[in-house]
mmCIF file of C-alpha atoms in Angstrom:
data_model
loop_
_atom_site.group_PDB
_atom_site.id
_atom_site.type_symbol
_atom_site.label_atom_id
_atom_site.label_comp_id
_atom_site.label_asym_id
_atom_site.label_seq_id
_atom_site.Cartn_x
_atom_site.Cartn_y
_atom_site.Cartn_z
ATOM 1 C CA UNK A 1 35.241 10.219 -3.969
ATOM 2 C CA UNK A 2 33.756 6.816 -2.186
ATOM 3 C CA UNK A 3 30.233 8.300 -1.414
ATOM 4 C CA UNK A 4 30.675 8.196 2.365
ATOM 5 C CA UNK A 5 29.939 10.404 4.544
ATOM 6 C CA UNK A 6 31.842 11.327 7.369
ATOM 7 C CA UNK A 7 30.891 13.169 10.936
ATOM 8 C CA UNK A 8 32.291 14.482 13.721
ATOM 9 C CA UNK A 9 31.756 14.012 17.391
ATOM 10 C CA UNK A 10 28.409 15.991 18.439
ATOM 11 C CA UNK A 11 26.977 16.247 14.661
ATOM 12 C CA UNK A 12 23.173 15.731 14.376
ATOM 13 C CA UNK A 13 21.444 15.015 11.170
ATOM 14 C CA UNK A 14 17.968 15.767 10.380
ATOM 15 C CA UNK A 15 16.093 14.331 7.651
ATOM 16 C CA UNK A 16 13.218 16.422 6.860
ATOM 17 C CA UNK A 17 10.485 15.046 4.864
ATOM 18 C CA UNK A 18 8.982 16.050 1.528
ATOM 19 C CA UNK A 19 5.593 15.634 1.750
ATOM 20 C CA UNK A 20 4.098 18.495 2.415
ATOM 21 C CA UNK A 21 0.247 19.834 3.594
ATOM 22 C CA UNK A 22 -0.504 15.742 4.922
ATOM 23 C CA UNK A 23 -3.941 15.282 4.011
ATOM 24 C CA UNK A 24 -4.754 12.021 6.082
ATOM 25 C CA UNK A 25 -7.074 9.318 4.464
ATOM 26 C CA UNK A 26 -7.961 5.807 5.157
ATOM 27 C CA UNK A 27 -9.482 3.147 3.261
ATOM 28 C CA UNK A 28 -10.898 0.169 4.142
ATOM 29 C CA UNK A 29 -11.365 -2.908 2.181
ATOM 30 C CA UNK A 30 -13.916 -5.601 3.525
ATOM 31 C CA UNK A 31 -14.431 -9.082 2.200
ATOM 32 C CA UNK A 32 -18.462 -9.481 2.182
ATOM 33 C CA UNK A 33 -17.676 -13.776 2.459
ATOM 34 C CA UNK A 34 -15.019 -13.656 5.395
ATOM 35 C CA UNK A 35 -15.756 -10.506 6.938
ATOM 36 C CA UNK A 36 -11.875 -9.977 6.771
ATOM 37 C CA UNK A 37 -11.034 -6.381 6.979
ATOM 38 C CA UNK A 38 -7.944 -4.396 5.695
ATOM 39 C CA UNK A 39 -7.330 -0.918 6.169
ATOM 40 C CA UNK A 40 -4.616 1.499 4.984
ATOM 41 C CA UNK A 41 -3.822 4.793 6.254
ATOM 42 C CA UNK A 42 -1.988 7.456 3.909
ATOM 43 C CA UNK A 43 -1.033 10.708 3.266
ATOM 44 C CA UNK A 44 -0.392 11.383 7.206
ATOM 45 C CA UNK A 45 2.593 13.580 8.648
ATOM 46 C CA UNK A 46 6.338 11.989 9.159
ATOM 47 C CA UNK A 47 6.434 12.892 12.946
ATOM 48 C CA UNK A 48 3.364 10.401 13.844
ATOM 49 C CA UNK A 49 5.016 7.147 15.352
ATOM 50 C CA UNK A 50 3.836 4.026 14.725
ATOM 51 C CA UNK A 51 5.312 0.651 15.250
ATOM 52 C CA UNK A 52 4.129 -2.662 14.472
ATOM 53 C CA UNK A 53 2.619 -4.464 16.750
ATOM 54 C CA UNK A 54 -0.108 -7.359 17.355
ATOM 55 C CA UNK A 55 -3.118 -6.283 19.395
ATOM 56 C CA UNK A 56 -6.100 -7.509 21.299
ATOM 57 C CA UNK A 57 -4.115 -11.536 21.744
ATOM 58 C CA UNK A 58 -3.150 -11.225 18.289
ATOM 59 C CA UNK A 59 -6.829 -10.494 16.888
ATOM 60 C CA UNK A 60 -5.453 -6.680 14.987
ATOM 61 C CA UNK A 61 -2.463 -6.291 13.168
ATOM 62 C CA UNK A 62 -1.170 -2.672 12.823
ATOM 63 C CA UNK A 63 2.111 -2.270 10.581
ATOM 64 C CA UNK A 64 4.329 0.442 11.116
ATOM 65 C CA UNK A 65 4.938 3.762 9.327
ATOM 66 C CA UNK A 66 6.058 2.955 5.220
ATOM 67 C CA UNK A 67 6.731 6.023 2.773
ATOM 68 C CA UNK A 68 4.877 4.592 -0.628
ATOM 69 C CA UNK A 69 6.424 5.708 -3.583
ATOM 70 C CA UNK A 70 3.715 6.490 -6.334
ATOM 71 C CA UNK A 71 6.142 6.381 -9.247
ATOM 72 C CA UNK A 72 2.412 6.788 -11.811
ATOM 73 C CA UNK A 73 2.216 10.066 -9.921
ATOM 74 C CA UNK A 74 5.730 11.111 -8.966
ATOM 75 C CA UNK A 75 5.011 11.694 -5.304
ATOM 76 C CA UNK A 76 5.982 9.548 -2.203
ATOM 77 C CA UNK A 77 3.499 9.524 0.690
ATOM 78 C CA UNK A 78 3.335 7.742 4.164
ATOM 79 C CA UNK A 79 1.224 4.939 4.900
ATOM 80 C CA UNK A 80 0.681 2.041 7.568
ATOM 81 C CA UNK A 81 -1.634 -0.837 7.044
ATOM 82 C CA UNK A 82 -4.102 -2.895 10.032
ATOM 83 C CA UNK A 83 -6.200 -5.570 9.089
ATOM 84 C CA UNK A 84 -8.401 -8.320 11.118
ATOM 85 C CA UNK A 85 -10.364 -10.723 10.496
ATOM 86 C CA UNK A 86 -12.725 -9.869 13.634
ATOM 87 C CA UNK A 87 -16.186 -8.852 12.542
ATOM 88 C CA UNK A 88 -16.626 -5.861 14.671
ATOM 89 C CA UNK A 89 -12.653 -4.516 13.786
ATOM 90 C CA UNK A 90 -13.173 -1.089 12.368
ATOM 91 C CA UNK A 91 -10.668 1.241 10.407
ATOM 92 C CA UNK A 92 -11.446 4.402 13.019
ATOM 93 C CA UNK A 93 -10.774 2.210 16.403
ATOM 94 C CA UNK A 94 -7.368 0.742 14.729
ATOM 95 C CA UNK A 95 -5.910 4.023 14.304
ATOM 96 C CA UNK A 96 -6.938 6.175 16.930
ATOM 97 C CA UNK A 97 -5.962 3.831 19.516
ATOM 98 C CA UNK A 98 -2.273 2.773 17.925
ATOM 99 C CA UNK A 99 -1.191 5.700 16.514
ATOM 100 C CA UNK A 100 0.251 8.041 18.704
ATOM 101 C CA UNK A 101 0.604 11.416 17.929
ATOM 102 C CA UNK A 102 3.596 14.005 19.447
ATOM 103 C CA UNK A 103 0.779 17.173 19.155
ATOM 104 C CA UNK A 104 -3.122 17.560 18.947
ATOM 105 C CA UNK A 105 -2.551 19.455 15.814
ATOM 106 C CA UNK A 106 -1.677 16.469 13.890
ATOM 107 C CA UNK A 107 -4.922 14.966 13.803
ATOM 108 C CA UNK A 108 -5.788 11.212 12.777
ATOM 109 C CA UNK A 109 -9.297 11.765 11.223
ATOM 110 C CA UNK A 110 -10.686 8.451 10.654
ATOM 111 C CA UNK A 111 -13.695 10.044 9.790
ATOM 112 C CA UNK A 112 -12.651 10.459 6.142
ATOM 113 C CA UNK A 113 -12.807 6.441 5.899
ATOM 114 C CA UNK A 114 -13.652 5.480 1.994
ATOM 115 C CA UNK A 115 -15.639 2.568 2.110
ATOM 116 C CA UNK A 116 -15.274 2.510 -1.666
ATOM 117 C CA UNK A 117 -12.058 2.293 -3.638
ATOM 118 C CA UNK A 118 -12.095 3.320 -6.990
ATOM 119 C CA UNK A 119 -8.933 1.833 -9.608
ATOM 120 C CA UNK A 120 -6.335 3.626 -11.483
ATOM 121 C CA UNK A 121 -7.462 3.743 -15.284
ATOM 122 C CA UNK A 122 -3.960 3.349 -16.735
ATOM 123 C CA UNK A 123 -3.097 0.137 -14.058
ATOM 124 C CA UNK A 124 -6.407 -1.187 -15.372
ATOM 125 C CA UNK A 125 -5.651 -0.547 -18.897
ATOM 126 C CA UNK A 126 -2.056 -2.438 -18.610
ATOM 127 C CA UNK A 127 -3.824 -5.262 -17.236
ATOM 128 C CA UNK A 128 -6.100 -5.437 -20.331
ATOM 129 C CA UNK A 129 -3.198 -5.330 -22.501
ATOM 130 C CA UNK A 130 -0.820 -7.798 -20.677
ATOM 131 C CA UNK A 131 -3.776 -10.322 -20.993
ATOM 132 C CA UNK A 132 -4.194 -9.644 -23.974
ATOM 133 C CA UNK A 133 -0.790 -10.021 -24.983
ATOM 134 C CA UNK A 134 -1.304 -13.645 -22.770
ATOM 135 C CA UNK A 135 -3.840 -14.889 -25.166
ATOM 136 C CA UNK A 136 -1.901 -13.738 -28.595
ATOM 137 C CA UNK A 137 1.315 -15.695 -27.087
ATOM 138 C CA UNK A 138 -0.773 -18.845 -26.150
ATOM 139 C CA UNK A 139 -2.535 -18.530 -29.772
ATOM 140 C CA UNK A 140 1.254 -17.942 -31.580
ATOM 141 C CA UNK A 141 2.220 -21.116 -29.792
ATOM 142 C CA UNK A 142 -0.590 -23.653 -30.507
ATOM 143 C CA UNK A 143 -0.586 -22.556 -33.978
ATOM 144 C CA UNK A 144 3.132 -23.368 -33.951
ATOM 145 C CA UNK A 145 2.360 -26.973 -32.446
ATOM 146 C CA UNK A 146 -0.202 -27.505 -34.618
ATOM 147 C CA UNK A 147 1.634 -26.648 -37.787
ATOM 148 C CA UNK A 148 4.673 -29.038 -36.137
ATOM 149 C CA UNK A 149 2.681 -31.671 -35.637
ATOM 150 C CA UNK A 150 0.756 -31.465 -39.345
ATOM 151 C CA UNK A 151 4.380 -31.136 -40.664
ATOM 152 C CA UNK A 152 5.503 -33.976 -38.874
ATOM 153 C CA UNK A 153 2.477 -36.469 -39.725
ATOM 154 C CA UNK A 154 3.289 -35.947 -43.780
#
């Protein structure tokens, strides 16, 4: 067996997807300095459309549709990113005027925007111990050098 698959004239695949009960969310990130802003959009239903696209004479980026895969959590969910660096660009206008939507009952509702973004514990708990691990390597090897170089001037 090869692994290929092989249809015949007039066969139609559908690909269903797993997420299930889309619970649509966007955050938005703002730098205070640049006003630069980035929003992402997740956890929204397969059969909304989006492609990428430049907006506005090139002023709003919106990405198309990505599945992220959450392997900390096991779960794959949808998401599409827009960012600006326009003062007045907003997460709400970005995606209720790009995406488009094949029903009204798959609603975008930008109004559960988080304006703050809170970190994974156990992402922010590697990063402690890769530094960590950093600083031990750069200690291991200066104390090497320095023991070379003592050895060396004997």
């Amino acid at each position: 067996m090869t692994g290929k698959l092989i249809f015949g004239k007039g066969t139609q695949v559908s690909i269903l997807s797993a997420i299930k009960d889309p619970d649509p969310t966007v955050y938005q990130l703002r730098n205070s300095k640049s006003g630069n802003t980035v929003c992402l959009f997740t956890d929204f239903d397969s059969n909304i459309n989006e492609s990428s696209q430049y907006t506005n004479n090139s002023e709003m980026f919106v990405s198309g549709n990505t599945v992220l895969d959450m392997k900390s959590m096991d779960s794959k969910s949808n998401g599409a990113l827009a960012w600006s660096n326009k003062t007045d660009f907003t997460c709400k206008s970005a995606f209720t005027q790009n995406f488009s939507f094949p029903s009204s009952e798959i609603p975008c509702d930008a109004k559960l925007v988080e304006e703050s973004f809170e970190t994974d514990i156990n992402l922010n708990f590697q990063n402690l111990s890769v530094m960590g691990l950093r600083i031990l390597l750069l200690k291991v090897a200066g104390f090497n050098v320095l023991m070379t170089l003592r050895l060396w001037s004997n």
